[in-house]
Amino acid sequence: MDFPSENIKDRLIKFFSIENLRHNFVIKIVLGLFLILFAVIMFPHAEMVEYSYNVGSVWMEKDLIAPFSFPIYKELHQYEHQKREAVRLVSPVFERDEKIIKKSIDSLTNVLESLVSVIEARNRWMKTRAPSDSINYKQKVHSFPFPIDEAAFDKPFLLLGEKKSPVLVYRWFEQILVPLIREIIRAGIVDQPKVRHLHSHIAVRSGIMEELIPYDKIYDQQQAINALTVQAGSLFGETVEAEIVQKIVHTVLQPNLIYNQTETNKAIQIAIENVPRTIGYVQANELIISKYERITEELKLKLDSFRRIKSEQGAGYSGWKHWVGTILHVAIIIILFGLYLFLFRKEIFNENGRLLLVAVLILMQLFFTYVSLLINIQLPLQYLILVPAASMLLAIIFDSRVAFFGTIAIALLIAGMRGNDYSLALSSIMAGTLGAYTVRDVRSRTQIFRSLVFIFLGYLVSIIALSLEELDSIQVILTKITFALANAVFSPVLTYALLIFFERFFKVTTDLTYVELADFNHPLLMELSEKAPGTFHHSLAIGNLAESAADAIGANTILARVGGYYHDIGKILKPEYFVENQVGPHNRHTRLKPRMSALIISSHVREGMELGRERGIPETVIDFIPQHHGTTRISFFYDKALKQAAKKPPKDVIQEDDFLYPGPKPQTKETGIVMLADSVEAIVRTLPNLTPQKLESIIENLIKHRFMEGQLDECELTLRDLTKIKEAFLKILMGIHHQRIQYPGQEIKVSDSLENKVEEIVSATQSGVEMPAEMKESESAAPPLMTENLTASEHLSNKTSGERKENVSN
C-alpha cells in the first residue's frame, strides 16, 4: 500500500519531536536493549566468572577434581619478567674482522711515509731557502693525511733533537706505534659505543668459532684512542712527538669487532623460546583443591591454569550457552529495576531523559568493573569500583528509594562481572546505601563530602565481617580496608563533579538547585522585591505556608517553598495593577473595562512563564506559575461585567471563558499546596480580628471550595492530605494573626457568613482590587473535611456533575 509522502513526513516529524522522544515507549525498549547489550559486552568470558578466589582466602566450593590433564601456567607477570631477564642475559653478537690489523699497519705506514716526505721537504727548504722548495714544503704539509701545523716542525723533537732525520723519524714512530696498535686491536675494538650494550660479555664470532669476551676487556673506538694517547703521553709528555702520535692514532685506528644485529636478534628469540611457560603438570582425576583449603600462590596457579584450559577447549563453559546465560543474567536484574520504576516511580519511567541518566550511571559502574578486570595484579581492585558515587547521584537527583534499589541492581551486576562475588555485592550495597542516606536531605553541595565517613564505615563493617568468616590474614584485611578508604574519598569527589554535569546535560533539577533558588540574593527574587515589594512579601508567606504543608503530608518541602517564592514573578512587569503593590487610594482598574482588567490580571501567568524561562528557572518551578491558579474564574471582574451588562447591554456578549485563568490545574501535590496557600493567604491578610475558630473555619471552607470546584482533580492530594494541610496552615497563620487585646470602642461586629462568599473574597484579593467592606466584616463556619484517604478526583468521580454544581452553589 502506498502512503502519501506528506503522511510519511508528518509521521517522521512527529516521531522525532522532542515531546515524543521524551515519552515514546519504543525508545524506552531500545534504551533498555542497549543497556543490556553494553553490559553483556563488558561481562567477562566464561572462564572468568565460574569461580572467584584470591590468594589467602578460603576455598568455599566443593572439592575440585581435574577432569583432564593440563599444564600449570606461570603468572603472566612472572613469565614476562623471566623473558625480560633472558633477553638481558643474551650477549650481543660481534663479527671479528681479521684484516683490520693489516689495514691499520698499512695505514700507519702511509702516514709515516707522508711524515718522512714532509720532513725531507722541510730540510731541503731550510738548507736552500729557495722559493720552489718552500712551495714544495707547503704542498706536502697541506696534502698530509691529517691537519698539521707547520710550526710543529720548528720545535725540537724530544728524541731526535734538531736534526729530525727522516729515516730516524720513520723507524722511531714505527717501533713505538706498531706494537701498541697490534695489542689494542687484538684485545678488540667494537664499532659501537659501549654504553649501548650494558652486558657483562659479548659474543665474538670468527668463522664458525664463537668466544665470550668480558665487556671490560674490550674497547670502543674512543676508548682505544684514549688508551694509545695515554701511553704516548707517558713516553713523551707534552712534546711534538705526543701531538703527532695522537693525530696518527685518530687516523689509523679502526674497529675490528662489527656488531651483527641479525644474529643478536636470533639469539634473543632463542632465549625467549627457551623460557618455560609452565612450571608443572596436573594429571586427570588429580585433586586440585579441597573445600575449606586456604588458597596459596601455587594453588592459585593451578586454578588459573584449569580455568584457562577449560576456556580454550570450550568444554561446555563458553560459546552460545555462556552468552545466552549472560544475557538472561543481565536482563533479569535490569528488568526488575525497570519494573520498580514503572510501578512506583512513574515520573522517572515516563521520562526517557531520566531513564537515560539512570542507564549512564549503571554503565559507568560496569565500566569501572571492566577496567578492574583488565588490570592483572594481586590487589583487591574491586573495592575501587565507585558504587557509592552512583548511589549518591541517584539519591540527590531522584530520591533515596530509587537510590537504594538502584544500588542493589548495580551491586548485583558488578558482582556478576567479578565472578558472582557475594562479598563485593554486600559491601557495595552497604557503602552505597549509607552514602545515599547521608545525601537524602542535602542542602548544600559541600554537604556531599560528609558522606566520606559513612561510606568508609559501610565498607569497613562488611570487609571485616566477611574477611573474618573467610579466615583472611591481617595483611589481606588491611589491604582491602585501604582500597575501601580510597573509594570513600574518591566517591564524593566524583559525585560532586558529575552532579554539575548531569544537571546541565540532562537538565535535571535537584534539591540543591532548589536551595540555590531559595536564596533571597537570587537576581529574580531581588528584582521582585524591588519592583513589586507587596508581591515579594506575599510570595514569602506562600513559601512558608507551602513548606509547612508539604512537610505535613510528606511532599517535597523545598520544591513547595521555592514554588511559592516564584509563583507570581509575572507581576514584576505590571506591579501597579495588583493591589498588594498599590500605594494610596488610586486603583488603575477603576478606569478599565472588566474584560481588560481580567486580561491584565491573567497575563501575569504567561509573562511569568516567559520571564522564568528567560532567566533559566527550571520547568518544575515554572509549573507553579500557571497551576497555582488552575482554571479558576476571575470572579470579581466577571461579576462586575455582568452588573454593567445588566445596566447597559454591551455590543459583545459576556463570555465566562474571557474571565478564566488558562490553567492547567495543579498536577502535583506541591502545586496543589501552593494553590491552596495562595488562596488562604489572599483572604486571611484582608480580614481583621481573626480568632482561631474563625481562622480555622475560613481555611477549611476555602479548601473545601477548591476541592468541590474540581481544581484538585489532577493532583494526588487525598482528603487526609487536605486535613493535614489545613492544620499546617492554621498553625502558621495562628502565629501571625494571634489574639490582640481589644480596647473599648474597638469591637468589630461580624454578622454575615463567608461560606457563600469565598470565591468573591479570593477573587477580589487576587485581582488587584480592595475587598468590599461588607466582606471584611463577615465570619464563616464550615463543616469539617472528610478524612477518608481518597484523592480529590476519586471522591468527585462518585458524584454527578449536577451534584458538584449544587455543592458549589451551596
Short mmCIF file of C-alpha atoms in Angstrom, two decimals, residues 387-542:
data_model
loop_
_atom_site.label_atom_id
_atom_site.label_comp_id
_atom_site.label_asym_id
_atom_site.label_seq_id
_atom_site.Cartn_x
_atom_site.Cartn_y
_atom_site.Cartn_z
CA VAL A 387 29.30 2.31 43.55
CA PRO A 388 28.63 4.90 46.32
CA ALA A 389 29.03 7.67 43.74
CA ALA A 390 26.14 6.25 41.69
CA SER A 391 24.08 5.75 44.85
CA MET A 392 24.54 9.35 45.95
CA LEU A 393 23.75 10.71 42.49
CA LEU A 394 20.52 8.69 42.36
CA ALA A 395 19.57 9.94 45.83
CA ILE A 396 20.26 13.59 45.01
CA ILE A 397 18.69 13.60 41.55
CA PHE A 398 15.69 11.37 42.40
CA ASP A 399 15.18 10.09 45.95
CA SER A 400 16.62 7.67 48.48
CA ARG A 401 14.36 4.74 47.48
CA VAL A 402 15.42 4.91 43.87
CA ALA A 403 18.99 5.11 45.12
CA PHE A 404 18.54 2.01 47.29
CA PHE A 405 17.04 -0.18 44.56
CA GLY A 406 19.49 1.22 42.01
CA THR A 407 22.37 0.35 44.33
CA ILE A 408 21.12 -3.22 44.64
CA ALA A 409 20.87 -3.56 40.86
CA ILE A 410 24.36 -2.15 40.31
CA ALA A 411 25.85 -4.29 43.10
CA LEU A 412 24.38 -7.47 41.59
CA LEU A 413 25.69 -6.59 38.13
CA ILE A 414 29.25 -5.80 39.21
CA ALA A 415 29.30 -8.87 41.48
CA GLY A 416 28.31 -10.97 38.46
CA MET A 417 31.11 -9.44 36.43
CA ARG A 418 33.59 -10.23 39.20
CA GLY A 419 32.71 -13.94 39.25
CA ASN A 420 29.50 -13.75 41.34
CA ASP A 421 31.46 -12.17 44.17
CA TYR A 422 28.97 -12.10 47.06
CA SER A 423 31.31 -10.14 49.33
CA LEU A 424 31.63 -7.38 46.74
CA ALA A 425 27.84 -7.19 46.33
CA LEU A 426 27.24 -6.96 50.08
CA SER A 427 29.94 -4.34 50.72
CA SER A 428 28.77 -2.25 47.74
CA ILE A 429 25.16 -2.33 48.99
CA MET A 430 26.28 -1.36 52.48
CA ALA A 431 28.50 1.53 51.40
CA GLY A 432 26.13 2.73 48.66
CA THR A 433 23.09 2.71 50.95
CA LEU A 434 24.89 4.68 53.67
CA GLY A 435 26.21 7.13 51.06
CA ALA A 436 22.69 7.67 49.71
CA TYR A 437 21.34 8.10 53.24
CA THR A 438 23.79 10.92 54.01
CA VAL A 439 22.68 12.99 50.99
CA ARG A 440 18.92 12.33 51.02
CA ASP A 441 18.27 15.74 52.59
CA VAL A 442 21.31 17.52 51.18
CA ARG A 443 21.05 21.28 51.32
CA SER A 444 24.46 22.34 50.03
CA ARG A 445 26.94 20.87 47.58
CA THR A 446 29.72 20.69 50.15
CA GLN A 447 27.45 18.51 52.29
CA ILE A 448 28.21 15.71 49.83
CA PHE A 449 31.67 15.29 51.35
CA ARG A 450 30.32 14.33 54.77
CA SER A 451 29.34 11.01 53.20
CA LEU A 452 33.03 10.00 53.21
CA VAL A 453 32.85 8.73 56.79
CA PHE A 454 29.65 6.74 56.25
CA ILE A 455 30.85 5.16 53.01
CA PHE A 456 34.06 4.04 54.67
CA LEU A 457 32.08 2.75 57.65
CA GLY A 458 29.90 0.64 55.35
CA TYR A 459 32.91 -0.89 53.63
CA LEU A 460 34.77 -1.35 56.91
CA VAL A 461 32.00 -3.32 58.62
CA SER A 462 31.31 -5.58 55.63
CA ILE A 463 35.00 -6.22 54.90
CA ILE A 464 35.80 -7.15 58.50
CA ALA A 465 32.75 -9.42 58.78
CA LEU A 466 33.35 -11.32 55.53
CA SER A 467 37.14 -11.46 55.94
CA LEU A 468 36.85 -12.98 59.40
CA GLU A 469 34.39 -15.52 58.04
CA GLU A 470 36.83 -16.45 55.24
CA LEU A 471 39.79 -16.55 57.67
CA ASP A 472 41.72 -13.88 55.77
CA SER A 473 45.07 -12.74 57.12
CA ILE A 474 45.51 -9.37 58.78
CA GLN A 475 47.54 -8.17 55.83
CA VAL A 476 44.78 -9.05 53.37
CA ILE A 477 42.16 -7.32 55.55
CA LEU A 478 44.26 -4.16 55.86
CA THR A 479 44.83 -4.09 52.10
CA LYS A 480 41.08 -4.28 51.44
CA ILE A 481 40.38 -1.56 54.00
CA THR A 482 42.99 0.69 52.37
CA PHE A 483 41.33 0.36 48.98
CA ALA A 484 37.91 0.93 50.56
CA LEU A 485 39.22 4.14 52.13
CA ALA A 486 40.36 5.33 48.70
CA ASN A 487 36.87 4.56 47.39
CA ALA A 488 35.31 6.56 50.22
CA VAL A 489 37.48 9.55 49.29
CA PHE A 490 37.00 9.40 45.52
CA SER A 491 33.24 8.71 45.52
CA PRO A 492 32.17 12.13 46.94
CA VAL A 493 34.60 13.90 44.61
CA LEU A 494 33.17 12.09 41.58
CA THR A 495 29.62 12.75 42.80
CA TYR A 496 30.30 16.47 43.15
CA ALA A 497 31.75 16.69 39.63
CA LEU A 498 29.15 14.53 37.87
CA LEU A 499 26.24 16.25 39.59
CA ILE A 500 27.09 19.53 37.87
CA PHE A 501 27.43 17.71 34.54
CA PHE A 502 24.12 15.86 34.86
CA GLU A 503 22.24 19.00 35.92
CA ARG A 504 23.37 20.80 32.79
CA PHE A 505 23.42 17.99 30.23
CA PHE A 506 20.21 16.19 31.25
CA LYS A 507 18.54 19.38 32.51
CA VAL A 508 17.53 17.76 35.78
CA THR A 509 16.61 19.81 38.81
CA THR A 510 17.78 18.61 42.21
CA ASP A 511 17.06 19.81 45.73
CA LEU A 512 20.42 21.55 45.59
CA THR A 513 19.15 23.64 42.69
CA TYR A 514 16.01 24.50 44.68
CA VAL A 515 18.13 25.54 47.66
CA GLU A 516 20.08 27.90 45.43
CA LEU A 517 16.83 29.29 44.01
CA ALA A 518 15.51 29.89 47.54
CA ASP A 519 18.38 32.28 48.26
CA PHE A 520 16.97 35.80 48.59
CA ASN A 521 20.05 37.07 46.78
CA HIS A 522 18.89 35.35 43.61
CA PRO A 523 18.63 38.08 40.93
CA LEU A 524 14.97 37.33 40.15
CA LEU A 525 13.88 37.49 43.80
CA MET A 526 15.85 40.69 44.29
CA GLU A 527 14.14 42.19 41.25
CA LEU A 528 10.77 41.09 42.60
CA SER A 529 11.45 42.72 45.97
CA GLU A 530 12.46 45.98 44.30
CA LYS A 531 9.71 46.29 41.66
CA ALA A 532 6.85 44.52 43.44
CA PRO A 533 7.56 44.57 47.19
CA GLY A 534 3.99 43.64 48.12
CA THR A 535 4.07 40.61 45.84
CA PHE A 536 7.51 39.68 47.23
CA HIS A 537 6.26 39.58 50.83
CA HIS A 538 3.13 37.75 49.71
CA SER A 539 5.38 35.16 47.99
CA LEU A 540 7.45 34.72 51.16
CA ALA A 541 4.28 34.00 53.11
CA ILE A 542 3.16 31.49 50.46
#
